[in-house]
PDB file of C-alpha atoms in Angstrom:
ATOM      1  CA  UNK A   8       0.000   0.000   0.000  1.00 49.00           C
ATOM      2  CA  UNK A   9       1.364   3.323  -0.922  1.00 58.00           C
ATOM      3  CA  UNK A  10       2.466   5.555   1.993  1.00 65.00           C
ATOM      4  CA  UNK A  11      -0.078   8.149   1.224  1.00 69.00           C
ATOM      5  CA  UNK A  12      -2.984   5.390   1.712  1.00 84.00           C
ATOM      6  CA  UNK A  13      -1.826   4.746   4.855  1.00 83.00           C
ATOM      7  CA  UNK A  14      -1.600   7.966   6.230  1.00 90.00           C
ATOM      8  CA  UNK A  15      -5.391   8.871   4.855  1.00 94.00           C
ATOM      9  CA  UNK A  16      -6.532   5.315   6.332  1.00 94.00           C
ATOM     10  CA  UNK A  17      -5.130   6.348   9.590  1.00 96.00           C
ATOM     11  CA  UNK A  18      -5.815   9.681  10.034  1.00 97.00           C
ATOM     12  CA  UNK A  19      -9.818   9.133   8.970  1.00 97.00           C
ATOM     13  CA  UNK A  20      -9.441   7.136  12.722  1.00 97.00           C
ATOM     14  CA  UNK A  21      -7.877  10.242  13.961  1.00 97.00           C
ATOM     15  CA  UNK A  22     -10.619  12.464  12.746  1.00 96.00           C
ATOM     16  CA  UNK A  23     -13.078   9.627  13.763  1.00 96.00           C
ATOM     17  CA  UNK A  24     -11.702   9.748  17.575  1.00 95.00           C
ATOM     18  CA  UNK A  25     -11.825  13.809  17.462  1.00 94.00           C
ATOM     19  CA  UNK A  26     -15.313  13.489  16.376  1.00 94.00           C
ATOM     20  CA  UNK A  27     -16.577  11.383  19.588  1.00 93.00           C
ATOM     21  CA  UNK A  28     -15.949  14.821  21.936  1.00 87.00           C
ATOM     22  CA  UNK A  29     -17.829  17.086  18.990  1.00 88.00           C
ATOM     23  CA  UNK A  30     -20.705  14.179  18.699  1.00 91.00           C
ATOM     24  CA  UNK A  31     -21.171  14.100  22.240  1.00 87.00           C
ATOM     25  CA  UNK A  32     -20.110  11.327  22.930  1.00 93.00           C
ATOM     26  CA  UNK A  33     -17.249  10.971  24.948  1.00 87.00           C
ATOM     27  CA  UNK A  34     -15.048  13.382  27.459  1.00 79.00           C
ATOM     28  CA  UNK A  35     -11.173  13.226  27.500  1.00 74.00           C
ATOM     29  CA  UNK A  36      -9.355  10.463  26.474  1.00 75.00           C
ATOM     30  CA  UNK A  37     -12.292   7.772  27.110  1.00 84.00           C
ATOM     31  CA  UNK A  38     -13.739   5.830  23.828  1.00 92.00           C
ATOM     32  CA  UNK A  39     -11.620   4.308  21.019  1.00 96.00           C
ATOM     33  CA  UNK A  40     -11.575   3.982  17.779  1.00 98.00           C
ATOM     34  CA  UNK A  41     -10.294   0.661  15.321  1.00 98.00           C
ATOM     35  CA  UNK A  42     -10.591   0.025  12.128  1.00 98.00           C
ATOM     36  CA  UNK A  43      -9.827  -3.271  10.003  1.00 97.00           C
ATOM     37  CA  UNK A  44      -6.361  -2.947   8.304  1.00 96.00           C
ATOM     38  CA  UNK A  45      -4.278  -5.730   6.359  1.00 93.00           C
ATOM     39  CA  UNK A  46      -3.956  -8.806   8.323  1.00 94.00           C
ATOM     40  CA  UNK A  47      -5.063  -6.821  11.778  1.00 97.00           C
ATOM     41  CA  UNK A  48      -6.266  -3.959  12.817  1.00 98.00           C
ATOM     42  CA  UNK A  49      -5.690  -0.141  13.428  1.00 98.00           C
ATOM     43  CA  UNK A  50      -6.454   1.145  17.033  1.00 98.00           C
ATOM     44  CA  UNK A  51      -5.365   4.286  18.749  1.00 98.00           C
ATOM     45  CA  UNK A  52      -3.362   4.241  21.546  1.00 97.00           C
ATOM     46  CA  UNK A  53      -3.837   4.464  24.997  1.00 95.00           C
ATOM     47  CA  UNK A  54      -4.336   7.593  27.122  1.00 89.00           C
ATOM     48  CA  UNK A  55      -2.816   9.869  24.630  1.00 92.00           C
ATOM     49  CA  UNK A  56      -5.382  12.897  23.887  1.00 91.00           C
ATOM     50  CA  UNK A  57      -7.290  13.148  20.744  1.00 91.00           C
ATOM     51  CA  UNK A  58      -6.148  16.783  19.923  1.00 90.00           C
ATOM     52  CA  UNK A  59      -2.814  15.525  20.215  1.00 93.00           C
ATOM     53  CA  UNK A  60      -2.707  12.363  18.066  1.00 95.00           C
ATOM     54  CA  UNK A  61      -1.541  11.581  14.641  1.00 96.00           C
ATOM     55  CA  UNK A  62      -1.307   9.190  12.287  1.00 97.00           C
ATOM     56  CA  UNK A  63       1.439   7.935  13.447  1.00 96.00           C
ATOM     57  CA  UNK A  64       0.326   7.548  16.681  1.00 98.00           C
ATOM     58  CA  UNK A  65      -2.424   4.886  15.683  1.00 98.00           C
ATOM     59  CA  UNK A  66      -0.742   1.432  16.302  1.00 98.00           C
ATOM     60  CA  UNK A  67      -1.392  -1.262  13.913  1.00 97.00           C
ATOM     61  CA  UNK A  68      -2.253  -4.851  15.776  1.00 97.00           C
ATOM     62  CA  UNK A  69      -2.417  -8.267  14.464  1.00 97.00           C
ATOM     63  CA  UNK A  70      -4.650 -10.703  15.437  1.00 95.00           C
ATOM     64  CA  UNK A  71      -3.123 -12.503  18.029  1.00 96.00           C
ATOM     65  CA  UNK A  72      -2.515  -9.738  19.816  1.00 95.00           C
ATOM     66  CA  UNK A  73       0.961  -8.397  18.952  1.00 97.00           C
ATOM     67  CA  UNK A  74       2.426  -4.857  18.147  1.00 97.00           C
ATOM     68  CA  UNK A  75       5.737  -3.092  17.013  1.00 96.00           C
ATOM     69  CA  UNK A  76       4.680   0.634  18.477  1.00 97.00           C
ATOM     70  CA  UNK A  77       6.543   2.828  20.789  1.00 96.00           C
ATOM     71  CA  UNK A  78       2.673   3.607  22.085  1.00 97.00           C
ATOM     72  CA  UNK A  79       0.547   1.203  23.638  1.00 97.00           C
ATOM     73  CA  UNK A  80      -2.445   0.250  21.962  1.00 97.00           C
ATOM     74  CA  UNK A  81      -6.230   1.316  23.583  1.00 97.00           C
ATOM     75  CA  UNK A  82      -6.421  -0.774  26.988  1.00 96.00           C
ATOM     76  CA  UNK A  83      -9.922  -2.158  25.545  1.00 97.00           C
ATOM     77  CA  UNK A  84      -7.607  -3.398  22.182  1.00 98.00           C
ATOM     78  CA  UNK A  85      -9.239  -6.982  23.189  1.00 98.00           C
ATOM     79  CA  UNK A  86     -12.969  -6.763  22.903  1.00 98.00           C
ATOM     80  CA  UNK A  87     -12.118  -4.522  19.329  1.00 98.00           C
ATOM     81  CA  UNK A  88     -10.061  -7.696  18.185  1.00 98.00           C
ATOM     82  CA  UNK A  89     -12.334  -9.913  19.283  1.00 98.00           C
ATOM     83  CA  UNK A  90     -15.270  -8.181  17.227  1.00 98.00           C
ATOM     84  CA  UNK A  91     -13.265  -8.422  14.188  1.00 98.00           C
ATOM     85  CA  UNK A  92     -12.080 -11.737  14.287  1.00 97.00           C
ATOM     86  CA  UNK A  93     -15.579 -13.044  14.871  1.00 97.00           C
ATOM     87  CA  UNK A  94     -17.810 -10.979  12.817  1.00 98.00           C
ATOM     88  CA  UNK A  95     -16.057 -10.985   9.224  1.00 97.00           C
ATOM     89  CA  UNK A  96     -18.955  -8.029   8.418  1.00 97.00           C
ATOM     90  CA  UNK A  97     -17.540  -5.484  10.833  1.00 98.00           C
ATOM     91  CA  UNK A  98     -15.154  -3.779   9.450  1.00 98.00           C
ATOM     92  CA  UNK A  99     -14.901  -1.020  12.242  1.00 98.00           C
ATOM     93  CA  UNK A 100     -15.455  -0.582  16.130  1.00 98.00           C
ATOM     94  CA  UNK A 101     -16.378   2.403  18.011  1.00 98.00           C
ATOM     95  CA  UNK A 102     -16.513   2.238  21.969  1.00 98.00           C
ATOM     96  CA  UNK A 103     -17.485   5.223  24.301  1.00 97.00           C
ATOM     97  CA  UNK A 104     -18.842   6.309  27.177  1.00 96.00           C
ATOM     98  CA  UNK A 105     -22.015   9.176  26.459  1.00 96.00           C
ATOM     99  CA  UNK A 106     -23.855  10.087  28.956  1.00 96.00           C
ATOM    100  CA  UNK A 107     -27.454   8.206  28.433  1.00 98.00           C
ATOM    101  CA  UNK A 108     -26.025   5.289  27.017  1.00 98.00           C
ATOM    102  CA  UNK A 109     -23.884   4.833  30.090  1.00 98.00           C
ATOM    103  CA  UNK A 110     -26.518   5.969  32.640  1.00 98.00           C
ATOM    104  CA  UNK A 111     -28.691   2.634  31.489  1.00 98.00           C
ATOM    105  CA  UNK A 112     -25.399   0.594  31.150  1.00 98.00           C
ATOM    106  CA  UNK A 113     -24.671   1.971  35.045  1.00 98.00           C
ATOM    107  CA  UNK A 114     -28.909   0.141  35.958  1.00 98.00           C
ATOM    108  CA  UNK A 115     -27.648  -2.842  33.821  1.00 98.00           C
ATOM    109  CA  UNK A 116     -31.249  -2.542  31.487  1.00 98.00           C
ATOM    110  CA  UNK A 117     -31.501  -3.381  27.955  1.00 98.00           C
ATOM    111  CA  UNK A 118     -32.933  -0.941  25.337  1.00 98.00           C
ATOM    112  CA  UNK A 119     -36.587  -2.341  24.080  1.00 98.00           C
ATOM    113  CA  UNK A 120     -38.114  -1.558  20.912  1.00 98.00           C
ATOM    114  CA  UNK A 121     -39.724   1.920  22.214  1.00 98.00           C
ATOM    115  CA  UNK A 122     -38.621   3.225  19.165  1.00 98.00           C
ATOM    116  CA  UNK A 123     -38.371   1.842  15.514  1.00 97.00           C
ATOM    117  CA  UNK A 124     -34.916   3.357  15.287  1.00 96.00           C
ATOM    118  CA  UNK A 125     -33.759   0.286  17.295  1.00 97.00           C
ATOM    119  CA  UNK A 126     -33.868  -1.363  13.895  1.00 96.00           C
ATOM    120  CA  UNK A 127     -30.025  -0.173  13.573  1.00 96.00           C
ATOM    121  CA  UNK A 128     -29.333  -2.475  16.421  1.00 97.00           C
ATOM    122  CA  UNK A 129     -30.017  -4.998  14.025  1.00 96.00           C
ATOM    123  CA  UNK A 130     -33.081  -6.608  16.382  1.00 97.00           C
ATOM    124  CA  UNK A 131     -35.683  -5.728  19.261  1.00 97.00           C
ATOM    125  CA  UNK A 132     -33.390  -4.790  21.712  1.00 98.00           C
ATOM    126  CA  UNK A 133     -30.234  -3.307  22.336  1.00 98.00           C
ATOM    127  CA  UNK A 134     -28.260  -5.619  25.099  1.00 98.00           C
ATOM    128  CA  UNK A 135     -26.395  -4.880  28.328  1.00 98.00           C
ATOM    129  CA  UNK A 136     -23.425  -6.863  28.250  1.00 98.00           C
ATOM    130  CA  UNK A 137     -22.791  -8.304  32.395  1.00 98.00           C
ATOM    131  CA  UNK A 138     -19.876  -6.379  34.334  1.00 98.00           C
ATOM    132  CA  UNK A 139     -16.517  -7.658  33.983  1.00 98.00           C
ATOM    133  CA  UNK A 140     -13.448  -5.529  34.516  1.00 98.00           C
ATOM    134  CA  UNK A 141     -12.059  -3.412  31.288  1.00 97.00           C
ATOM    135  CA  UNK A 142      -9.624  -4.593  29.313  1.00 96.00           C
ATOM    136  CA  UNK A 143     -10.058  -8.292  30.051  1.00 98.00           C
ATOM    137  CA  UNK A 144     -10.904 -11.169  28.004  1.00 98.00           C
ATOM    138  CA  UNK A 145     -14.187 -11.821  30.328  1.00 98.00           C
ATOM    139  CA  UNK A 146     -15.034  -8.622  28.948  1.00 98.00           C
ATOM    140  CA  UNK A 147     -14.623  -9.382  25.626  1.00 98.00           C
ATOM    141  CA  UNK A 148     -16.816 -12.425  26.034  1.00 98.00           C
ATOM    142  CA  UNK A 149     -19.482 -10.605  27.712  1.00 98.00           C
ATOM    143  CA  UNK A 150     -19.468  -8.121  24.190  1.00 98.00           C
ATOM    144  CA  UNK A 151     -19.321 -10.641  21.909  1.00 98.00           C
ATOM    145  CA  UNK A 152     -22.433 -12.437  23.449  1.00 98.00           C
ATOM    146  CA  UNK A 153     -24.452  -9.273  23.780  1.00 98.00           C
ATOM    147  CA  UNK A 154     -23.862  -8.534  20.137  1.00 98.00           C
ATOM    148  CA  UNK A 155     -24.760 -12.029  18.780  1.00 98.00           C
ATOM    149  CA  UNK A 156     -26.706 -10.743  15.675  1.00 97.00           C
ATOM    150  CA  UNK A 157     -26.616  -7.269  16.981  1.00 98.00           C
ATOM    151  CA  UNK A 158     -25.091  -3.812  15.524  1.00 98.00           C
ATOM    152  CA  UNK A 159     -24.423  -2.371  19.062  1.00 98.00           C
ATOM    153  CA  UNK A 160     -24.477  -2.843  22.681  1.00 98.00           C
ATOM    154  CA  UNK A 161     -24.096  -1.491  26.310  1.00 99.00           C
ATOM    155  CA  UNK A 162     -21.917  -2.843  28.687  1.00 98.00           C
ATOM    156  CA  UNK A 163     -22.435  -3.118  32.088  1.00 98.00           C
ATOM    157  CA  UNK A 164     -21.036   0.231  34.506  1.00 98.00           C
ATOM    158  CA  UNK A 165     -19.168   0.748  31.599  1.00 98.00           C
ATOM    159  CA  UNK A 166     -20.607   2.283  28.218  1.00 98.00           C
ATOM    160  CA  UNK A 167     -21.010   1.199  24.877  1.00 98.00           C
ATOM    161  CA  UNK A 168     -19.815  -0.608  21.650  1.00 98.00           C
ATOM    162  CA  UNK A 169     -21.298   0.513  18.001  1.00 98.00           C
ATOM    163  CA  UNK A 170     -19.823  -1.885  15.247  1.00 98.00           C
ATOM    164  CA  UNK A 171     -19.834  -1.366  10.993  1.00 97.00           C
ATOM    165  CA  UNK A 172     -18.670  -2.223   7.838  1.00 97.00           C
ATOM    166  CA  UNK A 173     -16.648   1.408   8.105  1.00 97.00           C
ATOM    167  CA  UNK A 174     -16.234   4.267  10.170  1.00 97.00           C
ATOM    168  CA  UNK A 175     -18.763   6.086   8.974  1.00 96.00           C
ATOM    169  CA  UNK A 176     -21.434   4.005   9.594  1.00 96.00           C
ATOM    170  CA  UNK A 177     -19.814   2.541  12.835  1.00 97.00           C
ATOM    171  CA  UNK A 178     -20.004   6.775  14.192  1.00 97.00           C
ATOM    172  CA  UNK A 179     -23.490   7.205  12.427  1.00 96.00           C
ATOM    173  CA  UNK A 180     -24.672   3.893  14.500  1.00 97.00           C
ATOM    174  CA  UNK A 181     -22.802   4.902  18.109  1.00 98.00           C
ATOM    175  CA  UNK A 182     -24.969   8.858  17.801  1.00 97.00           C
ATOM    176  CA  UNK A 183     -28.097   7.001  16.603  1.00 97.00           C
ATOM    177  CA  UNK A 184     -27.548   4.938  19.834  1.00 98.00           C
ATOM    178  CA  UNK A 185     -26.902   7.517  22.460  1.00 98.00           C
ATOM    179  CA  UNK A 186     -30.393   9.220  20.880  1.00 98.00           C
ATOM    180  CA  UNK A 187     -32.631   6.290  21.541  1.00 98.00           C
ATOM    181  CA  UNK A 188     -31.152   5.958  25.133  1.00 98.00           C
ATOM    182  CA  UNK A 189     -31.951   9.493  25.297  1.00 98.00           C
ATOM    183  CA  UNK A 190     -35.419   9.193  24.114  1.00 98.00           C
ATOM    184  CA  UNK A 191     -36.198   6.335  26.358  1.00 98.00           C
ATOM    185  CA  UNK A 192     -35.142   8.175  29.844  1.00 98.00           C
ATOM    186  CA  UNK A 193     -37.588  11.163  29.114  1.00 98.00           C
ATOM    187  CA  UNK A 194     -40.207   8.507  27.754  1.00 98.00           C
ATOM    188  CA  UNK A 195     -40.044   6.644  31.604  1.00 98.00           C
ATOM    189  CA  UNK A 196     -39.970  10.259  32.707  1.00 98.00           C
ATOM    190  CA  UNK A 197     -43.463  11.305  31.265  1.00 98.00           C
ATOM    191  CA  UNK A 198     -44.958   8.054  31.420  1.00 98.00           C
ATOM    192  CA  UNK A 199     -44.536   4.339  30.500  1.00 98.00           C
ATOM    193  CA  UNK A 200     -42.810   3.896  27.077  1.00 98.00           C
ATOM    194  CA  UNK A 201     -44.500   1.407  24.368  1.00 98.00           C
ATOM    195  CA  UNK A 202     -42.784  -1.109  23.448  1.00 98.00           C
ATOM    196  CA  UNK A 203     -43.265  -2.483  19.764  1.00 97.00           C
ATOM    197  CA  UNK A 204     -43.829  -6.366  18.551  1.00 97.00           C
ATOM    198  CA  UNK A 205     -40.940  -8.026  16.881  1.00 95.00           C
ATOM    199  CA  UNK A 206     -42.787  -8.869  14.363  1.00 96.00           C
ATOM    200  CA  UNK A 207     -42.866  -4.959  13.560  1.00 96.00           C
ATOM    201  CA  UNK A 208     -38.800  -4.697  14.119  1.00 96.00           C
ATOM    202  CA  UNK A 209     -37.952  -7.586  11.777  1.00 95.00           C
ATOM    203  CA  UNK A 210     -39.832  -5.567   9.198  1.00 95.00           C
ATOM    204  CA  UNK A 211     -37.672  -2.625   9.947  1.00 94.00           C
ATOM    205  CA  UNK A 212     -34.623  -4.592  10.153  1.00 92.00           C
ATOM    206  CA  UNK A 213     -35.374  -6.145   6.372  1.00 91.00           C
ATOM    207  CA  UNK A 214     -36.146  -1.948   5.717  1.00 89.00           C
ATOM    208  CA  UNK A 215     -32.756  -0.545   7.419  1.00 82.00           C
ATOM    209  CA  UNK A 216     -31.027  -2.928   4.722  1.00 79.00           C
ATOM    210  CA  UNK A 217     -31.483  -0.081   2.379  1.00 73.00           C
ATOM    211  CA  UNK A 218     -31.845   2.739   4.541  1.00 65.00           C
ATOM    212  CA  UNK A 219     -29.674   5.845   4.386  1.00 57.00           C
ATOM    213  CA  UNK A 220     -25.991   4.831   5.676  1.00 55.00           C
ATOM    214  CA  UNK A 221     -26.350   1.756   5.551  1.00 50.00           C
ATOM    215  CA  UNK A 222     -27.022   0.988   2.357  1.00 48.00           C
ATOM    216  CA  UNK A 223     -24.457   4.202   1.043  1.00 48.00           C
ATOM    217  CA  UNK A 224     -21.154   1.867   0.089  1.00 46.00           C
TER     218      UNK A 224
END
């Protein structure tokens, strides 16, 4: 790959980690960004400031779990390999911690199907992933299962995990989430939120194949 590829592959993931502050949602160096690459992935590093990073600050990670980078990779590195490895659709991984998205992660309660949005999610509810500490492999596990034929998911006192085929849709998906979480804690504020069939979200799934986004690419 040419060097100038590489430089506008990684700095799209340093404009995509800048943009989690601006899209509300993240504050200081929480969230991380990857993004398939070669036989690996691309992840930024760990701790290091958005409004200071570079390209060359992104570290480039192969699959079982090695680097050559003078930075270390994100501490959650695992549960972004993991997604990748598994799900050959995802092709990038944004994790974060907004406010509402968190807030229900914090109760440990799933996101129903108050809203047809939740399509996105890929089914009628959005999960919340059991506690494990970050960075560990339990972790990991705990993602991967609550994303089994999901899009997205919360994770327990922790925050949250949008996935897609690029980092576009993968930003798009992690906003769309923190909006239905939104949504839903005024709805149980005014009153009791109704929740739609299945039946009614499979159809929207089947419609969100060519909707917007996700059918751009």
């Amino acid at each position: 790959m040419a060097r100038h590829d590489a430089f506008r592959i990684r700095q799209s993931i340093v404009e995509a980690a800048r943009s989690l502050d601006a899209l509300g949602l993240t504050q200081g160096t929480s969230g991380n960004v990857s993004l398939r690459h070669a036989d690996g992935l691309l992840i930024t590093p760990s701790g290091l400031p958005y409004a200071r990073m570079s390209p060359d600050d992104i570290v480039f990670m192969r699959l079982d779990g090695t680097y050559e980078h003078p930075l270390k990779p994100s501490s959650e590195w695992r549960f972004h390999r993991d997604i990748l490895a598994r799900r050959p659709e995802v092709n990038a991984v944004v994790h974060a911690h907004p406010i509402y998205c968190t807030a229900f992660a914090m109760c440990r309660r799933e996101i129903p199907a108050v809203h047809y949005m939740i399509a996105a999610a890929g089914g009628p509810t959005v999960r919340c992933a059991p506690y494990a500490t970050f960075g560990t492999e339990e972790l990991s596990a705990h993602a991967l299962a609550a994303l089994e034929d999901r899009t997205c998911c919360l994770l327990a006192n922790h925050g949250m995990i949008a996935t897609g085929p690029d980092l576009e849709k993968a930003l798009w998906l992690a906003v769309e989430l923190e909006t239905l979480c939104r949504q839903y804690a005024v709805a149980l504020q005014v009153g009791t939120p109704v929740v739609l069939p299945d039946d009614e979200i499979a159809r929207n799934v089947e419609k969100f194949r060519s909707y917007g986004l996700k059918a751009q690419g």
